[in-house]
Tab-separated table of C-alpha atoms in Angstrom:
chain	number	residue	atom	x	y	z
A	674	UNK	CA	17.641	-7.982	-17.482
A	675	UNK	CA	14.623	-9.639	-15.913
A	676	UNK	CA	14.518	-9.607	-12.120
A	677	UNK	CA	15.326	-13.043	-10.709
A	678	UNK	CA	12.150	-13.254	-8.614
A	679	UNK	CA	9.861	-12.519	-11.578
A	680	UNK	CA	7.617	-15.500	-12.233
A	681	UNK	CA	4.171	-15.695	-13.754
A	682	UNK	CA	1.649	-16.495	-11.024
A	683	UNK	CA	-1.489	-17.094	-13.083
A	684	UNK	CA	-4.531	-15.146	-14.140
A	685	UNK	CA	-3.245	-11.752	-15.247
A	686	UNK	CA	-0.072	-10.156	-13.902
A	687	UNK	CA	1.457	-6.701	-14.332
A	688	UNK	CA	4.584	-6.308	-16.421
A	689	UNK	CA	6.747	-3.324	-15.512
A	690	UNK	CA	9.645	-2.505	-17.821
A	691	UNK	CA	12.299	0.213	-17.927
A	692	UNK	CA	13.620	1.398	-21.274
A	693	UNK	CA	16.598	3.577	-22.216
A	694	UNK	CA	15.981	6.916	-23.970
A	695	UNK	CA	16.739	5.117	-27.266
A	696	UNK	CA	14.107	2.429	-26.608
A	697	UNK	CA	16.359	-0.442	-25.510
A	698	UNK	CA	14.896	-2.672	-22.800
A	699	UNK	CA	16.969	-2.230	-19.635
A	700	UNK	CA	15.026	-4.339	-17.134
A	701	UNK	CA	11.615	-5.876	-16.606
A	702	UNK	CA	9.651	-7.621	-13.865
A	703	UNK	CA	6.248	-9.141	-13.162
A	704	UNK	CA	3.949	-8.194	-10.284
A	705	UNK	CA	0.995	-10.367	-9.398
A	706	UNK	CA	-0.498	-13.212	-7.491
A	707	UNK	CA	-2.639	-16.251	-8.195
A	708	UNK	CA	-5.674	-14.286	-9.408
A	709	UNK	CA	-6.165	-11.549	-11.984
A	710	UNK	CA	-4.153	-8.364	-11.493
A	711	UNK	CA	-4.119	-5.387	-13.825
A	712	UNK	CA	-2.533	-1.984	-14.265
A	713	UNK	CA	-4.530	1.186	-14.898
A	714	UNK	CA	-1.892	3.887	-14.474
A	715	UNK	CA	1.836	4.433	-14.064
A	716	UNK	CA	4.032	7.342	-12.952
A	717	UNK	CA	7.685	7.971	-12.095
A	718	UNK	CA	8.848	10.486	-9.484
A	719	UNK	CA	12.010	12.625	-9.500
A	720	UNK	CA	13.930	9.891	-7.631
A	721	UNK	CA	13.019	7.317	-10.292
A	722	UNK	CA	10.557	5.352	-8.143
A	723	UNK	CA	7.837	3.717	-10.239
A	724	UNK	CA	4.203	3.917	-9.089
A	725	UNK	CA	1.682	1.539	-10.652
A	726	UNK	CA	-2.031	1.680	-9.859
A	727	UNK	CA	-4.647	-0.840	-10.822
A	728	UNK	CA	-6.580	-3.752	-9.375
A	729	UNK	CA	-6.015	-7.158	-7.829
A	730	UNK	CA	-8.076	-10.206	-7.007
A	731	UNK	CA	-5.094	-12.238	-5.758
A	732	UNK	CA	-5.380	-13.493	-2.189
A	733	UNK	CA	-1.627	-14.185	-2.089
A	734	UNK	CA	-0.389	-10.796	-3.338
A	735	UNK	CA	2.011	-9.396	-0.693
A	736	UNK	CA	0.639	-6.488	1.342
A	737	UNK	CA	2.661	-4.037	3.426
A	738	UNK	CA	2.092	-4.163	7.183
A	739	UNK	CA	0.715	-0.612	7.276
A	740	UNK	CA	-1.714	-1.116	4.378
A	741	UNK	CA	-5.143	0.493	4.694
A	742	UNK	CA	-6.689	-2.970	4.237
A	743	UNK	CA	-4.073	-5.609	5.205
A	744	UNK	CA	-6.278	-8.566	4.224
A	745	UNK	CA	-7.810	-9.342	0.851
A	746	UNK	CA	-11.519	-9.129	0.144
A	747	UNK	CA	-13.042	-11.844	-2.070
A	748	UNK	CA	-13.612	-9.228	-4.808
A	749	UNK	CA	-11.471	-6.909	-6.924
A	750	UNK	CA	-9.528	-4.382	-4.884
A	751	UNK	CA	-7.524	-1.284	-5.688
A	752	UNK	CA	-3.778	-1.736	-6.024
A	753	UNK	CA	-0.773	0.576	-5.748
A	754	UNK	CA	2.715	-0.795	-6.211
A	755	UNK	CA	5.843	1.286	-5.602
A	756	UNK	CA	9.030	-0.059	-7.189
A	757	UNK	CA	12.621	1.107	-6.865
A	758	UNK	CA	14.210	2.416	-10.084
A	759	UNK	CA	16.104	-0.884	-10.488
A	760	UNK	CA	12.878	-2.871	-9.937
């Protein structure tokens, strides 16, 4: 299942997928904005939340209200995305 809001935005986007223990694709989504975005690391906690770190250069990538830097710089920035287990 691909999340309904997953659409390619341009440049490079992140693809996050969840697989079963046997390797079957369970669900997948895209994360990104109009510019290049990339993943560098991924982890899952005990509750199943998915943490993706990387970079972004997308001025329209959504930012949480309590973000350390709530506006985008005109250069590459660090990125951390936290996704629910069901994406």
